Amino acid sequence: MGRGAYGTAGLLALALLTACSAAPADDPEGVAMAGGARGAPVGVSPADKSTNVPTDQPVVVSVHGGTLKSVRVEGGKGGPLKGVLSSDGTRWRSLGTARPGTAYTVTAVSVDPAGRTSETRSAFSTVKGDKTFDIETITPNKDDTGLTVGIGMPIMIAFDKPITDRIAIERNLTVHSSKPVEGAWHWFDSQHVDFRPEKYWPAHTKVRVEAKLAGVRGAPGMYGKRDVRLDFKIGRSQITRGSTDEHVLVVRRNGKKIRTMPMSAGQGGQWKYYTTSGIHLAMSREPVTVMTSPGIGPGSPGYYRLTVYNTVRISNSGEYVHSAPWSVGSQGNSNVSHGCVNVSPDNAAWFIKNTLIGDPIIITGSPRKLEPTNGWGHWQQNWRQWLKWSSLKAGPTLALR
């Protein structure tokens, strides 16, 4: 397991880092004066002709005894660096990260108290990158969900290469939402980082994820290839609860009971076909699924191969809520399944139609517990456990405008 989280710096857009380059002893702000300018003196960091500048070191331009009229930082194919100007017009700082192996030119126009303008030019180049990394997948995605998801939906990012500089990555992952939530990132391993709120998302929340990773250092000599943005919506609040002891599923939407469905869960026994207890999430909706016995081949005792219909996946260990016409007589009174949640054909057709990916499906009563890494078992960890794998403090999402 790795460490990482969605800290205050990560949640409050891109962190404004302090300059790293050395400055002359008479420059207490750490911004060396650039030469060639007249009028109000202008300082630029990184210093002119600097090389091997870290990609996450901000460009800082400041003027003494005047104001800045404009600042441009251009880097060829890397494109310009955007920045912000202080309210008094005396200091400009870049946002985001520079591209590795890129030469940048800084052009600053300043105005002195007498109204005279002057131009200051400076140049620097960033450290070369031997390798790049990219986001392999980001979930939710349009193909699986249509981008309207349930209140339990996590944000899941998989990288194509192992990440060692996790703090740098998290500082450049921002989550915006139309309704604020407290949330945190969590590293399951060196290539997977996921975000979830402390509590379920509020219904009908709009969410935007911005992964501004182009040029961000992920490991020594390895930098982000591109930026990625994802927009999705949280749908109505729907939570399904089922008991392996009471043999019934109850669906509540926005707090109101809308459906009660007799069910049959895992039979246990010799093959330990238990349905896991815990907070599952709907992971997929499949009209047809072929199910086979795990670890048991054809001709062996306990082997099965079944084609089932209207299935909603709830774990990676082969658990579904699905149509089971063969067990209707047991639904509501006993457990006879191989570990899935059996419901009638009519109830299964209704459930797949009325379930969103990310809807919580909570099962109780089984001696086998859902593991946090089994499918999307993120809610199996309480908030303290979730933050255990966090190196930055949790914080509120940014407002979505």
PDB file of N, CA, C and O in Angstrom, residues 69-93:
ATOM      1  N   LYS A  69       3.245  45.943 -15.935  1.00  0.00           N
ATOM      2  CA  LYS A  69       2.188  46.149 -16.922  1.00  0.00           C
ATOM      3  C   LYS A  69       1.812  44.833 -17.590  1.00  0.00           C
ATOM      4  O   LYS A  69       0.630  44.561 -17.855  1.00  0.00           O
ATOM      5  N   SER A  70       2.803  44.005 -17.872  1.00  0.00           N
ATOM      6  CA  SER A  70       2.533  42.697 -18.473  1.00  0.00           C
ATOM      7  C   SER A  70       3.712  41.768 -18.222  1.00  0.00           C
ATOM      8  O   SER A  70       4.846  42.213 -18.057  1.00  0.00           O
ATOM      9  N   VAL A  71       3.412  40.451 -18.207  1.00  0.00           N
ATOM     10  CA  VAL A  71       4.441  39.429 -18.082  1.00  0.00           C
ATOM     11  C   VAL A  71       4.082  38.286 -19.023  1.00  0.00           C
ATOM     12  O   VAL A  71       2.940  37.806 -19.020  1.00  0.00           O
ATOM     13  N   ARG A  72       5.045  37.861 -19.827  1.00  0.00           N
ATOM     14  CA  ARG A  72       4.856  36.713 -20.711  1.00  0.00           C
ATOM     15  C   ARG A  72       5.981  35.721 -20.462  1.00  0.00           C
ATOM     16  O   ARG A  72       7.164  36.103 -20.414  1.00  0.00           O
ATOM     17  N   VAL A  73       5.606  34.441 -20.322  1.00  0.00           N
ATOM     18  CA  VAL A  73       6.594  33.363 -20.184  1.00  0.00           C
ATOM     19  C   VAL A  73       6.287  32.361 -21.277  1.00  0.00           C
ATOM     20  O   VAL A  73       5.278  31.650 -21.217  1.00  0.00           O
ATOM     21  N   GLU A  74       7.149  32.310 -22.293  1.00  0.00           N
ATOM     22  CA  GLU A  74       6.882  31.495 -23.467  1.00  0.00           C
ATOM     23  C   GLU A  74       7.920  30.394 -23.588  1.00  0.00           C
ATOM     24  O   GLU A  74       9.105  30.610 -23.326  1.00  0.00           O
ATOM     25  N   GLY A  75       7.425  29.190 -24.013  1.00  0.00           N
ATOM     26  CA  GLY A  75       8.316  28.037 -24.058  1.00  0.00           C
ATOM     27  C   GLY A  75       8.186  27.187 -25.284  1.00  0.00           C
ATOM     28  O   GLY A  75       8.156  25.956 -25.178  1.00  0.00           O
ATOM     29  N   GLY A  76       8.069  27.782 -26.455  1.00  0.00           N
ATOM     30  CA  GLY A  76       8.028  27.007 -27.689  1.00  0.00           C
ATOM     31  C   GLY A  76       6.856  26.052 -27.724  1.00  0.00           C
ATOM     32  O   GLY A  76       5.712  26.422 -27.452  1.00  0.00           O
ATOM     33  N   LYS A  77       7.123  24.766 -28.014  1.00  0.00           N
ATOM     34  CA  LYS A  77       6.057  23.771 -28.096  1.00  0.00           C
ATOM     35  C   LYS A  77       5.374  23.551 -26.760  1.00  0.00           C
ATOM     36  O   LYS A  77       4.244  23.094 -26.700  1.00  0.00           O
ATOM     37  N   GLY A  78       6.088  23.867 -25.667  1.00  0.00           N
ATOM     38  CA  GLY A  78       5.467  23.728 -24.352  1.00  0.00           C
ATOM     39  C   GLY A  78       4.365  24.730 -24.107  1.00  0.00           C
ATOM     40  O   GLY A  78       3.555  24.556 -23.201  1.00  0.00           O
ATOM     41  N   GLY A  79       4.316  25.785 -24.919  1.00  0.00           N
ATOM     42  CA  GLY A  79       3.283  26.796 -24.767  1.00  0.00           C
ATOM     43  C   GLY A  79       3.611  27.765 -23.641  1.00  0.00           C
ATOM     44  O   GLY A  79       4.558  27.565 -22.878  1.00  0.00           O
ATOM     45  N   PRO A  80       2.844  28.840 -23.522  1.00  0.00           N
ATOM     46  CA  PRO A  80       3.103  29.841 -22.478  1.00  0.00           C
ATOM     47  C   PRO A  80       2.689  29.338 -21.100  1.00  0.00           C
ATOM     48  O   PRO A  80       1.828  28.463 -20.977  1.00  0.00           O
ATOM     49  N   LEU A  81       3.308  29.883 -20.079  1.00  0.00           N
ATOM     50  CA  LEU A  81       2.901  29.623 -18.705  1.00  0.00           C
ATOM     51  C   LEU A  81       1.969  30.734 -18.246  1.00  0.00           C
ATOM     52  O   LEU A  81       2.302  31.919 -18.363  1.00  0.00           O
ATOM     53  N   LYS A  82       0.821  30.359 -17.755  1.00  0.00           N
ATOM     54  CA  LYS A  82      -0.103  31.338 -17.209  1.00  0.00           C
ATOM     55  C   LYS A  82       0.326  31.718 -15.796  1.00  0.00           C
ATOM     56  O   LYS A  82       1.062  30.981 -15.143  1.00  0.00           O
ATOM     57  N   GLY A  83      -0.157  32.857 -15.339  1.00  0.00           N
ATOM     58  CA  GLY A  83       0.197  33.289 -14.003  1.00  0.00           C
ATOM     59  C   GLY A  83      -0.794  34.269 -13.431  1.00  0.00           C
ATOM     60  O   GLY A  83      -1.786  34.623 -14.078  1.00  0.00           O
ATOM     61  N   VAL A  84      -0.539  34.712 -12.204  1.00  0.00           N
ATOM     62  CA  VAL A  84      -1.407  35.676 -11.532  1.00  0.00           C
ATOM     63  C   VAL A  84      -0.571  36.854 -11.057  1.00  0.00           C
ATOM     64  O   VAL A  84       0.588  36.704 -10.657  1.00  0.00           O
ATOM     65  N   LEU A  85      -1.182  38.026 -11.095  1.00  0.00           N
ATOM     66  CA  LEU A  85      -0.540  39.263 -10.660  1.00  0.00           C
ATOM     67  C   LEU A  85      -1.097  39.653  -9.301  1.00  0.00           C
ATOM     68  O   LEU A  85      -2.315  39.556  -9.058  1.00  0.00           O
ATOM     69  N   SER A  86      -0.222  40.078  -8.413  1.00  0.00           N
ATOM     70  CA  SER A  86      -0.672  40.496  -7.088  1.00  0.00           C
ATOM     71  C   SER A  86      -1.571  41.725  -7.192  1.00  0.00           C
ATOM     72  O   SER A  86      -1.546  42.460  -8.196  1.00  0.00           O
ATOM     73  N   SER A  87      -2.374  41.953  -6.167  1.00  0.00           N
ATOM     74  CA  SER A  87      -3.354  43.047  -6.209  1.00  0.00           C
ATOM     75  C   SER A  87      -2.702  44.417  -6.342  1.00  0.00           C
ATOM     76  O   SER A  87      -3.307  45.336  -6.897  1.00  0.00           O
ATOM     77  N   ASP A  88      -1.461  44.545  -5.855  1.00  0.00           N
ATOM     78  CA  ASP A  88      -0.798  45.852  -5.966  1.00  0.00           C
ATOM     79  C   ASP A  88       0.022  45.978  -7.246  1.00  0.00           C
ATOM     80  O   ASP A  88       0.685  46.996  -7.478  1.00  0.00           O
ATOM     81  N   GLY A  89       0.000  44.931  -8.086  1.00  0.00           N
ATOM     82  CA  GLY A  89       0.673  45.003  -9.375  1.00  0.00           C
ATOM     83  C   GLY A  89       2.178  44.919  -9.329  1.00  0.00           C
ATOM     84  O   GLY A  89       2.842  45.209 -10.334  1.00  0.00           O
ATOM     85  N   THR A  90       2.748  44.474  -8.212  1.00  0.00           N
ATOM     86  CA  THR A  90       4.206  44.454  -8.084  1.00  0.00           C
ATOM     87  C   THR A  90       4.809  43.060  -8.208  1.00  0.00           C
ATOM     88  O   THR A  90       6.034  42.948  -8.281  1.00  0.00           O
ATOM     89  N   ARG A  91       3.983  42.027  -8.230  1.00  0.00           N
ATOM     90  CA  ARG A  91       4.535  40.664  -8.224  1.00  0.00           C
ATOM     91  C   ARG A  91       3.656  39.749  -9.071  1.00  0.00           C
ATOM     92  O   ARG A  91       2.434  39.720  -8.925  1.00  0.00           O
ATOM     93  N   TRP A  92       4.299  38.971  -9.933  1.00  0.00           N
ATOM     94  CA  TRP A  92       3.610  38.007 -10.806  1.00  0.00           C
ATOM     95  C   TRP A  92       4.195  36.630 -10.545  1.00  0.00           C
ATOM     96  O   TRP A  92       5.412  36.473 -10.383  1.00  0.00           O
ATOM     97  N   ARG A  93       3.311  35.621 -10.507  1.00  0.00           N
ATOM     98  CA  ARG A  93       3.776  34.264 -10.252  1.00  0.00           C
ATOM     99  C   ARG A  93       3.070  33.305 -11.194  1.00  0.00           C
ATOM    100  O   ARG A  93       1.857  33.399 -11.413  1.00  0.00           O
TER     101      ARG A  93
END
